[in-house]
Amino acid sequence: MSETAEPDVLVRLTGIVKRFGTFVANDRIDLTVRAGTVHAIVGENGAGKSTLMKILAGEERPDEGTIEIAGSPRTFSSPRDAQQAGIGMVHQHFLLASALRVWENVVLADEPGSAFRLDSAAARSRVADLAARNGFEVDVDAVVRDVGVGGRQRVEILKVLYRDARIIILDEPTAVLVPSEAASLFAAMRRFTDAGAAVIFISHKLDEVLDFADEITVIRAGAVVGQTTPAESSASDLAGLMVKVAMPAVAPRTVPPGSDVVLAAHGVTVGEAGELPALDDVSLEVHSGEIVGIAGVEGNGQSELLMALLGRVAHTGRISLAGEDIDGLPTETRRARGLAYIPEDRHRDGVVLSMALRENAALGYHGRPPVKRGPWFSRSGAAAQARAIISRFDVRGGDPSTPASALSGGNQQKFIVGRELGSDPRVLIAAHPTRGVDIGAQSAVWSELTAARDRGLGTLLISADLDELLALSDRLLVFYRGRIVGALDPRHVDAQELGEYMTGVRTSAGPAAPSSPSSPSEGDAA
Amino acid sequence: MIRRIAVTLAGPVVSVLLALLVTTLFLTIGGYSATSAYEVMWNYGIEPASLVSALNNAVPLYLAGVAAAFALRMGLFNIGVDGQYRVAALAGAVVAANLPLPLYLRLPITLIVCCVTGALWALVPALLKVYRGVSEVITSILMNAIATTVVAILLADVFRSGGGQNTGTAIIGAEGAMPVLIDLGIGNRTSITGFLVVAIVVGILFYLIQYRTVFGFTLQVASRSPEAAESAGIKVNRRIIWAMLGSGAIAGLVGMPHVLSTAFRFDGTLPTDLMFTGLAAALLGRSHPIGIAVGAFILAFVERSSQVLGLVQLPTEVGSVFMAVILLSSAVGYWLTERADQRVALWNALRRRRRETPPPAAPLPTGMEATR
């Protein structure tokens, strides 16, 4: 579109590498952004988009690589440095002081006036003027606490504009917006680029990317896998780039699934009042001896579903376990009734790293024998549990007294899977059961899951790994924006089609035109 | 195992050495001979009367340390021990003096009343933390100030006994006081208080509850990983409340050795700052009941033996300096050893991983074996 008119490069990132421990978040990323363009960066959650933008905004320092702003190389040691270079970032989760007024938030840390006196009148009028010039309808005197989500986002953008940013980064700006707010945001973005600024926006919603971006960079697993423009590509091309395309051989099952429903959710909704619910009216059923796969780009309600099933968040709707309502029950009782849980982040709530495997074997099972004997914690009982898990699931690198932190990730994961399956549960909720583990551990976990399935365990499998979903699931449900948009048969679906459902290009209502901006919200639960 | 013992010991040793170093510097700069000061202190400290006194003084420090440790193991700083024991001591003094029951009933009831009072006083910060998200450090400090005022008002207007200069509760007779455990009979003031037994019982209970029960396990999980606790069905907020209640209950006993064995009433002579020394003991002992006992005795020993310095024209503040540095350095030592320990653990894990990863083909067949 406009890149021919304004060919001058504002941002050039070369060979950016960022590691967190042994995890490589950004792997030699090159990125070029021209003035006067909207540059979209797409990819799944966890692909490394936000990390890359934090590096550009001076919040993280790259381990390798160079940043050039308008032709001159820069190193940012703080967000302040980046601001002075004309870079401003609007975070996905807003960083506002909710007790302060709108204009106070905007000028915060850059107040006009002397060091001892804040020139309130000047500050207020400058913010009001800025808002008026950019066509932002926002009451500058309102307290941010009382401002809605769309308004808060405008405040964040005003903060960036107030500091004369020429490079504006928006991290998943439309995630919290209703379509009309999103449309006005894109109109505002276009005004910034017309004035010569560059807008970088992160998204995994392909329809809006294709509608509003001038250039598109696709990132997968920390690396750039494609650079294109909307004219040259379609939503399905992008979906294919974003998600790994590889079809595994599906092992046919020999034992048929049971007919009794062991886990059911009816109209479960999780969300704060006044915002888009993160989990929106979801109904599903899991039968005994069945694995139901949940596909979806991360952040589309899967975590909320997990927390609701586990009893950790408030929700509306009904959840039943083996035919009995469990809505009012605390996590402890749900687990005691046979709900096993493989968490999505093993370090967060799967194991306690500083505790020995003995104690970790008791985690979640501390309220029943052999760990609990009267009021006492039986170390020998817990150690026996740990030993049983270690030998049955081939956990290497430790004995019951080894701290969990000493194990490799794959062995930690095998330990968790072993702990949860070892209790002979009725229902297993497995979130990313093989994330970050090697092939050996992966096949071990897979075969344990299928073996438990054949013994009659009902499993709800949530995964970002399409291979895993297609290989293990008997049925597939696709989540998009907190809703189920598709119920698919894993034997008759390919990754391409699945990717289109996951990115909202298609719903069960039939393929939607990818150019329609409001298409994702029209599709309803299957 | 060896590493665990080394880590447990390294902290206290580092802090005692640091404290000695700073005290020596302090003495040397002041123009005193550090070695002769230490010699005088040691000789005085190991006299039987001094040892008995140190032991008796260590008891309230130990109780304060265990009280602090009970909350520390849940990751909470109960800075309100001072207020809790002052309020509880007043309640205990009133009950001990007035309850018309024989000693074997009156004494346990007195101690239980103290525990309940202390626990209730600690409940306020716990509830504020759980429901309003206010740091327990701030609120428990504020509760100390409130305790001072409440105790002063109650003492002046309600429980004051007698008139004139008398500013204490009614005298507690033999029917309400703590009996002497052993009188060594070597010179005056060489009787060991019965509170030694109370302290030992509290220490054993602390160990059993914290280290041996399912409840103690859930506290540990909740403090180390609240997320893992919630997913495992452990309500973190409830653990916070129980930890503060337990801490407050133990804290309620801290003032009682003074009330029931020394003053025999509640009055202005009750020490008001046992908590910080007790906290130092807890940090020195790494929150382990035996470690805290050792720490409490060391601190009481230093406190006692530094009293002699005044007689030989040396500053008695040496004791306070020593203790202040211990409090500072025990936190530092704790942190240093913890860091070192984590470093070692990380290093071992990395080395193990490096050993495991290079031949990716080798571990595979056995990895598959788990299939059966």
Tab-separated table of N, CA, C and O in Angstrom, chain A residues 26-110:
chain	number	residue	atom	x	y	z
A	26	ASN	N	13.591	-15.664	21.605
A	26	ASN	CA	13.795	-15.055	20.287
A	26	ASN	C	15.060	-15.636	19.690
A	26	ASN	O	16.113	-15.619	20.322
A	27	ASP	N	14.925	-16.163	18.491
A	27	ASP	CA	16.046	-16.869	17.889
A	27	ASP	C	16.430	-16.160	16.591
A	27	ASP	O	15.829	-16.387	15.550
A	28	ARG	N	17.412	-15.279	16.667
A	28	ARG	CA	17.941	-14.542	15.507
A	28	ARG	C	16.819	-13.916	14.679
A	28	ARG	O	16.599	-14.268	13.514
A	29	ILE	N	16.108	-13.002	15.283
A	29	ILE	CA	14.988	-12.366	14.592
A	29	ILE	C	15.456	-11.102	13.865
A	29	ILE	O	16.175	-10.280	14.446
A	30	ASP	N	15.075	-10.985	12.608
A	30	ASP	CA	15.307	-9.758	11.846
A	30	ASP	C	13.942	-9.128	11.575
A	30	ASP	O	12.990	-9.822	11.242
A	31	LEU	N	13.896	-7.807	11.727
A	31	LEU	CA	12.620	-7.137	11.513
A	31	LEU	C	12.883	-5.727	11.000
A	31	LEU	O	13.749	-5.031	11.527
A	32	THR	N	12.160	-5.335	9.969
A	32	THR	CA	12.312	-3.994	9.417
A	32	THR	C	10.936	-3.328	9.368
A	32	THR	O	9.985	-3.903	8.845
A	33	VAL	N	10.851	-2.139	9.962
A	33	VAL	CA	9.576	-1.424	9.975
A	33	VAL	C	9.792	-0.052	9.346
A	33	VAL	O	10.704	0.676	9.733
A	34	ARG	N	8.949	0.284	8.355
A	34	ARG	CA	9.102	1.560	7.660
A	34	ARG	C	8.158	2.608	8.223
A	34	ARG	O	7.078	2.272	8.732
A	35	ALA	N	8.561	3.841	8.093
A	35	ALA	CA	7.700	4.942	8.530
A	35	ALA	C	6.434	4.945	7.702
A	35	ALA	O	6.446	4.606	6.517
A	36	GLY	N	5.332	5.320	8.329
A	36	GLY	CA	4.077	5.440	7.606
A	36	GLY	C	3.390	4.120	7.335
A	36	GLY	O	2.474	4.047	6.530
A	37	THR	N	3.828	3.054	7.994
A	37	THR	CA	3.196	1.758	7.764
A	37	THR	C	2.690	1.155	9.080
A	37	THR	O	3.168	1.505	10.153
A	38	VAL	N	1.709	0.286	8.919
A	38	VAL	CA	1.264	-0.524	10.041
A	38	VAL	C	1.864	-1.905	9.841
A	38	VAL	O	1.623	-2.551	8.819
A	39	HIS	N	2.677	-2.310	10.787
A	39	HIS	CA	3.382	-3.577	10.657
A	39	HIS	C	2.818	-4.556	11.671
A	39	HIS	O	2.890	-4.314	12.869
A	40	ALA	N	2.234	-5.640	11.201
A	40	ALA	CA	1.652	-6.614	12.130
A	40	ALA	C	2.635	-7.739	12.375
A	40	ALA	O	3.334	-8.176	11.463
A	41	ILE	N	2.694	-8.142	13.647
A	41	ILE	CA	3.497	-9.314	13.994
A	41	ILE	C	2.527	-10.362	14.493
A	41	ILE	O	1.813	-10.132	15.474
A	42	VAL	N	2.441	-11.469	13.796
A	42	VAL	CA	1.478	-12.490	14.193
A	42	VAL	C	2.209	-13.757	14.606
A	42	VAL	O	3.351	-13.997	14.230
A	43	GLY	N	1.517	-14.525	15.402
A	43	GLY	CA	2.080	-15.776	15.894
A	43	GLY	C	1.275	-16.217	17.094
A	43	GLY	O	0.510	-15.434	17.655
A	44	GLU	N	1.451	-17.467	17.460
A	44	GLU	CA	0.725	-17.966	18.620
A	44	GLU	C	1.247	-17.305	19.895
A	44	GLU	O	2.356	-16.773	19.920
A	45	ASN	N	0.449	-17.405	20.961
A	45	ASN	CA	0.975	-16.966	22.260
A	45	ASN	C	2.177	-17.835	22.606
A	45	ASN	O	2.158	-19.038	22.403
A	46	GLY	N	3.195	-17.183	23.139
A	46	GLY	CA	4.388	-17.951	23.477
A	46	GLY	C	5.346	-18.084	22.314
A	46	GLY	O	6.383	-18.696	22.432
A	47	ALA	N	5.000	-17.475	21.168
A	47	ALA	CA	5.889	-17.574	20.014
A	47	ALA	C	7.075	-16.622	20.139
A	47	ALA	O	8.067	-16.780	19.450
A	48	GLY	N	6.965	-15.618	21.028
A	48	GLY	CA	8.074	-14.701	21.219
A	48	GLY	C	7.803	-13.295	20.739
A	48	GLY	O	8.694	-12.456	20.712
A	49	LYS	N	6.536	-13.015	20.386
A	49	LYS	CA	6.197	-11.677	19.881
A	49	LYS	C	6.379	-10.620	20.964
A	49	LYS	O	7.025	-9.588	20.747
A	50	SER	N	5.810	-10.890	22.132
A	50	SER	CA	5.858	-9.893	23.195
A	50	SER	C	7.286	-9.660	23.660
A	50	SER	O	7.682	-8.530	23.941
A	51	THR	N	8.071	-10.725	23.717
A	51	THR	CA	9.468	-10.581	24.127
A	51	THR	C	10.205	-9.658	23.165
A	51	THR	O	10.940	-8.766	23.574
A	52	LEU	N	9.962	-9.872	21.876
A	52	LEU	CA	10.623	-9.055	20.868
A	52	LEU	C	10.243	-7.582	21.053
A	52	LEU	O	11.086	-6.690	20.994
A	53	MET	N	8.977	-7.330	21.305
A	53	MET	CA	8.527	-5.948	21.463
A	53	MET	C	9.072	-5.340	22.753
A	53	MET	O	9.384	-4.151	22.801
A	54	LYS	N	9.188	-6.159	23.789
A	54	LYS	CA	9.764	-5.637	25.032
A	54	LYS	C	11.225	-5.270	24.816
A	54	LYS	O	11.732	-4.338	25.435
A	55	ILE	N	11.903	-5.996	23.965
A	55	ILE	CA	13.297	-5.657	23.657
A	55	ILE	C	13.337	-4.319	22.933
A	55	ILE	O	14.121	-3.430	23.263
A	56	LEU	N	12.449	-4.149	21.972
A	56	LEU	CA	12.413	-2.885	21.226
A	56	LEU	C	12.036	-1.728	22.152
A	56	LEU	O	12.526	-0.608	21.992
A	57	ALA	N	11.187	-1.994	23.145
A	57	ALA	CA	10.747	-0.925	24.045
A	57	ALA	C	11.690	-0.737	25.229
A	57	ALA	O	11.391	0.025	26.144
A	58	GLY	N	12.811	-1.441	25.224
A	58	GLY	CA	13.810	-1.229	26.264
A	58	GLY	C	13.504	-1.923	27.578
A	58	GLY	O	14.175	-1.681	28.575
A	59	GLU	N	12.494	-2.793	27.596
A	59	GLU	CA	12.154	-3.456	28.852
A	59	GLU	C	12.963	-4.728	29.067
A	59	GLU	O	13.123	-5.181	30.189
A	60	GLU	N	13.404	-5.313	27.992
A	60	GLU	CA	14.285	-6.469	28.088
A	60	GLU	C	15.516	-6.131	27.261
A	60	GLU	O	15.449	-5.362	26.307
A	61	ARG	N	16.655	-6.741	27.641
A	61	ARG	CA	17.850	-6.512	26.845
A	61	ARG	C	18.133	-7.758	26.031
A	61	ARG	O	18.086	-8.868	26.550
A	62	PRO	N	18.405	-7.587	24.753
A	62	PRO	CA	18.683	-8.774	23.932
A	62	PRO	C	20.033	-9.377	24.314
A	62	PRO	O	20.950	-8.656	24.735
A	63	ASP	N	20.147	-10.704	24.199
A	63	ASP	CA	21.431	-11.346	24.446
A	63	ASP	C	22.365	-11.145	23.258
A	63	ASP	O	23.579	-11.080	23.410
A	64	GLU	N	21.759	-11.091	22.072
A	64	GLU	CA	22.559	-10.835	20.868
A	64	GLU	C	21.717	-9.960	19.950
A	64	GLU	O	20.507	-9.854	20.121
A	65	GLY	N	22.392	-9.375	18.946
A	65	GLY	CA	21.647	-8.637	17.944
A	65	GLY	C	21.716	-7.138	18.157
A	65	GLY	O	22.153	-6.661	19.203
A	66	THR	N	21.293	-6.403	17.116
A	66	THR	CA	21.387	-4.953	17.162
A	66	THR	C	20.031	-4.313	16.876
A	66	THR	O	19.201	-4.886	16.187
A	67	ILE	N	19.860	-3.128	17.441
A	67	ILE	CA	18.650	-2.334	17.210
A	67	ILE	C	19.082	-1.052	16.525
A	67	ILE	O	19.971	-0.362	17.002
A	68	GLU	N	18.469	-0.760	15.372
A	68	GLU	CA	18.737	0.516	14.712
A	68	GLU	C	17.440	1.296	14.639
A	68	GLU	O	16.420	0.795	14.191
A	69	ILE	N	17.494	2.526	15.114
A	69	ILE	CA	16.328	3.400	15.035
A	69	ILE	C	16.668	4.528	14.078
A	69	ILE	O	17.644	5.256	14.305
A	70	ALA	N	15.888	4.647	13.004
A	70	ALA	CA	16.096	5.672	11.985
A	70	ALA	C	17.554	5.706	11.524
A	70	ALA	O	18.154	6.769	11.373
A	71	GLY	N	18.131	4.525	11.368
A	71	GLY	CA	19.457	4.442	10.786
A	71	GLY	C	20.604	4.431	11.769
A	71	GLY	O	21.721	4.082	11.405
A	72	SER	N	20.369	4.824	13.033
A	72	SER	CA	21.500	4.838	13.958
A	72	SER	C	21.340	3.730	15.001
A	72	SER	O	20.256	3.536	15.536
A	73	PRO	N	22.416	2.983	15.269
A	73	PRO	CA	22.327	1.873	16.225
A	73	PRO	C	22.101	2.380	17.644
A	73	PRO	O	22.662	3.398	18.041
A	74	ARG	N	21.268	1.675	18.391
A	74	ARG	CA	20.940	2.077	19.755
A	74	ARG	C	21.028	0.879	20.672
A	74	ARG	O	20.753	-0.246	20.262
A	75	THR	N	21.402	1.153	21.919
A	75	THR	CA	21.194	0.146	22.965
A	75	THR	C	20.358	0.801	24.048
A	75	THR	O	20.657	1.912	24.480
A	76	PHE	N	19.315	0.111	24.452
A	76	PHE	CA	18.419	0.649	25.474
A	76	PHE	C	18.693	-0.051	26.789
A	76	PHE	O	18.616	-1.273	26.877
A	77	SER	N	19.004	0.726	27.819
A	77	SER	CA	19.165	0.085	29.122
A	77	SER	C	17.912	0.234	29.966
A	77	SER	O	17.831	-0.327	31.047
A	78	SER	N	16.952	1.004	29.499
A	78	SER	CA	15.694	1.131	30.239
A	78	SER	C	14.610	1.581	29.272
A	78	SER	O	14.921	2.075	28.181
A	79	PRO	N	13.337	1.417	29.659
A	79	PRO	CA	12.261	1.905	28.798
A	79	PRO	C	12.387	3.397	28.525
A	79	PRO	O	11.959	3.893	27.482
A	80	ARG	N	13.006	4.109	29.462
A	80	ARG	CA	13.220	5.542	29.307
A	80	ARG	C	14.053	5.847	28.062
A	80	ARG	O	13.759	6.763	27.302
A	81	ASP	N	15.117	5.063	27.885
A	81	ASP	CA	15.982	5.242	26.712
A	81	ASP	C	15.170	5.070	25.438
A	81	ASP	O	15.326	5.828	24.475
A	82	ALA	N	14.328	4.031	25.453
A	82	ALA	CA	13.535	3.746	24.260
A	82	ALA	C	12.546	4.879	24.004
A	82	ALA	O	12.328	5.287	22.867
A	83	GLN	N	11.966	5.416	25.084
A	83	GLN	CA	11.030	6.533	24.937
A	83	GLN	C	11.728	7.718	24.281
A	83	GLN	O	11.188	8.371	23.406
A	84	GLN	N	12.980	7.971	24.719
A	84	GLN	CA	13.695	9.110	24.162
A	84	GLN	C	14.018	8.893	22.692
A	84	GLN	O	14.173	9.840	21.941
A	85	ALA	N	14.116	7.612	22.296
A	85	ALA	CA	14.354	7.322	20.884
A	85	ALA	C	13.055	7.352	20.086
A	85	ALA	O	13.047	7.061	18.900
A	86	GLY	N	11.934	7.656	20.763
A	86	GLY	CA	10.671	7.786	20.052
A	86	GLY	C	9.855	6.512	19.993
A	86	GLY	O	9.013	6.350	19.121
A	87	ILE	N	10.125	5.593	20.919
A	87	ILE	CA	9.384	4.331	20.913
A	87	ILE	C	8.419	4.319	22.090
A	87	ILE	O	8.791	4.646	23.220
A	88	GLY	N	7.175	3.968	21.841
A	88	GLY	CA	6.207	3.866	22.924
A	88	GLY	C	5.441	2.570	22.783
A	88	GLY	O	5.133	2.136	21.681
A	89	MET	N	5.176	1.952	23.919
A	89	MET	CA	4.513	0.652	23.867
A	89	MET	C	3.237	0.673	24.697
A	89	MET	O	3.230	1.167	25.821
A	90	VAL	N	2.176	0.137	24.128
A	90	VAL	CA	0.924	-0.048	24.860
A	90	VAL	C	0.817	-1.528	25.180
A	90	VAL	O	0.754	-2.357	24.275
A	91	HIS	N	0.845	-1.824	26.457
A	91	HIS	CA	0.888	-3.228	26.856
A	91	HIS	C	-0.487	-3.863	26.782
A	91	HIS	O	-1.509	-3.193	26.889
A	92	GLN	N	-0.445	-5.170	26.652
A	92	GLN	CA	-1.671	-5.949	26.613
A	92	GLN	C	-2.448	-5.753	27.919
A	92	GLN	O	-3.655	-5.580	27.919
A	93	HIS	N	-1.717	-5.810	29.022
A	93	HIS	CA	-2.332	-5.541	30.317
A	93	HIS	C	-1.938	-4.126	30.693
A	93	HIS	O	-0.765	-3.818	30.826
A	94	PHE	N	-2.928	-3.280	30.824
A	94	PHE	CA	-2.654	-1.853	30.950
A	94	PHE	C	-1.891	-1.552	32.222
A	94	PHE	O	-2.088	-2.179	33.252
A	95	LEU	N	-1.016	-0.568	32.114
A	95	LEU	CA	-0.210	-0.163	33.257
A	95	LEU	C	-0.650	1.239	33.657
A	95	LEU	O	-0.008	2.225	33.327
A	96	LEU	N	-1.767	1.314	34.348
A	96	LEU	CA	-2.317	2.607	34.732
A	96	LEU	C	-2.523	2.633	36.239
A	96	LEU	O	-2.784	1.600	36.846
A	97	ALA	N	-2.404	3.841	36.797
A	97	ALA	CA	-2.705	4.007	38.219
A	97	ALA	C	-4.200	4.278	38.323
A	97	ALA	O	-4.670	5.354	37.950
A	98	SER	N	-4.953	3.295	38.817
A	98	SER	CA	-6.410	3.400	38.727
A	98	SER	C	-6.974	4.476	39.647
A	98	SER	O	-8.098	4.909	39.459
A	99	ALA	N	-6.199	4.904	40.642
A	99	ALA	CA	-6.718	5.924	41.559
A	99	ALA	C	-6.500	7.334	41.028
A	99	ALA	O	-7.013	8.295	41.593
A	100	LEU	N	-5.713	7.466	39.947
A	100	LEU	CA	-5.417	8.809	39.423
A	100	LEU	C	-6.355	9.140	38.263
A	100	LEU	O	-6.965	8.272	37.652
A	101	ARG	N	-6.408	10.433	37.950
A	101	ARG	CA	-7.239	10.867	36.831
A	101	ARG	C	-6.555	10.543	35.517
A	101	ARG	O	-5.361	10.238	35.485
A	102	VAL	N	-7.317	10.679	34.435
A	102	VAL	CA	-6.784	10.351	33.125
A	102	VAL	C	-5.571	11.217	32.806
A	102	VAL	O	-4.502	10.708	32.448
A	103	TRP	N	-5.702	12.544	32.985
A	103	TRP	CA	-4.570	13.409	32.604
A	103	TRP	C	-3.381	13.164	33.514
A	103	TRP	O	-2.234	13.252	33.077
A	104	GLU	N	-3.640	12.819	34.754
A	104	GLU	CA	-2.527	12.537	35.671
A	104	GLU	C	-1.757	11.304	35.228
A	104	GLU	O	-0.516	11.267	35.249
A	105	ASN	N	-2.497	10.281	34.780
A	105	ASN	CA	-1.846	9.085	34.274
A	105	ASN	C	-0.997	9.391	33.050
A	105	ASN	O	0.087	8.839	32.886
A	106	VAL	N	-1.518	10.251	32.195
A	106	VAL	CA	-0.806	10.521	30.944
A	106	VAL	C	0.513	11.240	31.215
A	106	VAL	O	1.544	10.898	30.646
A	107	VAL	N	0.492	12.226	32.124
A	107	VAL	CA	1.728	13.008	32.327
A	107	VAL	C	2.657	12.362	33.347
A	107	VAL	O	3.777	12.815	33.526
A	108	LEU	N	2.214	11.301	33.997
A	108	LEU	CA	2.982	10.688	35.083
A	108	LEU	C	4.429	10.441	34.657
A	108	LEU	O	4.692	9.850	33.625
A	109	ALA	N	5.353	10.926	35.473
A	109	ALA	CA	6.801	10.816	35.263
A	109	ALA	C	7.334	11.817	34.241
A	109	ALA	O	8.533	11.949	34.074
A	110	ASP	N	6.452	12.531	33.535
A	110	ASP	CA	6.911	13.593	32.631
A	110	ASP	C	6.061	14.836	32.847
A	110	ASP	O	5.551	15.436	31.894
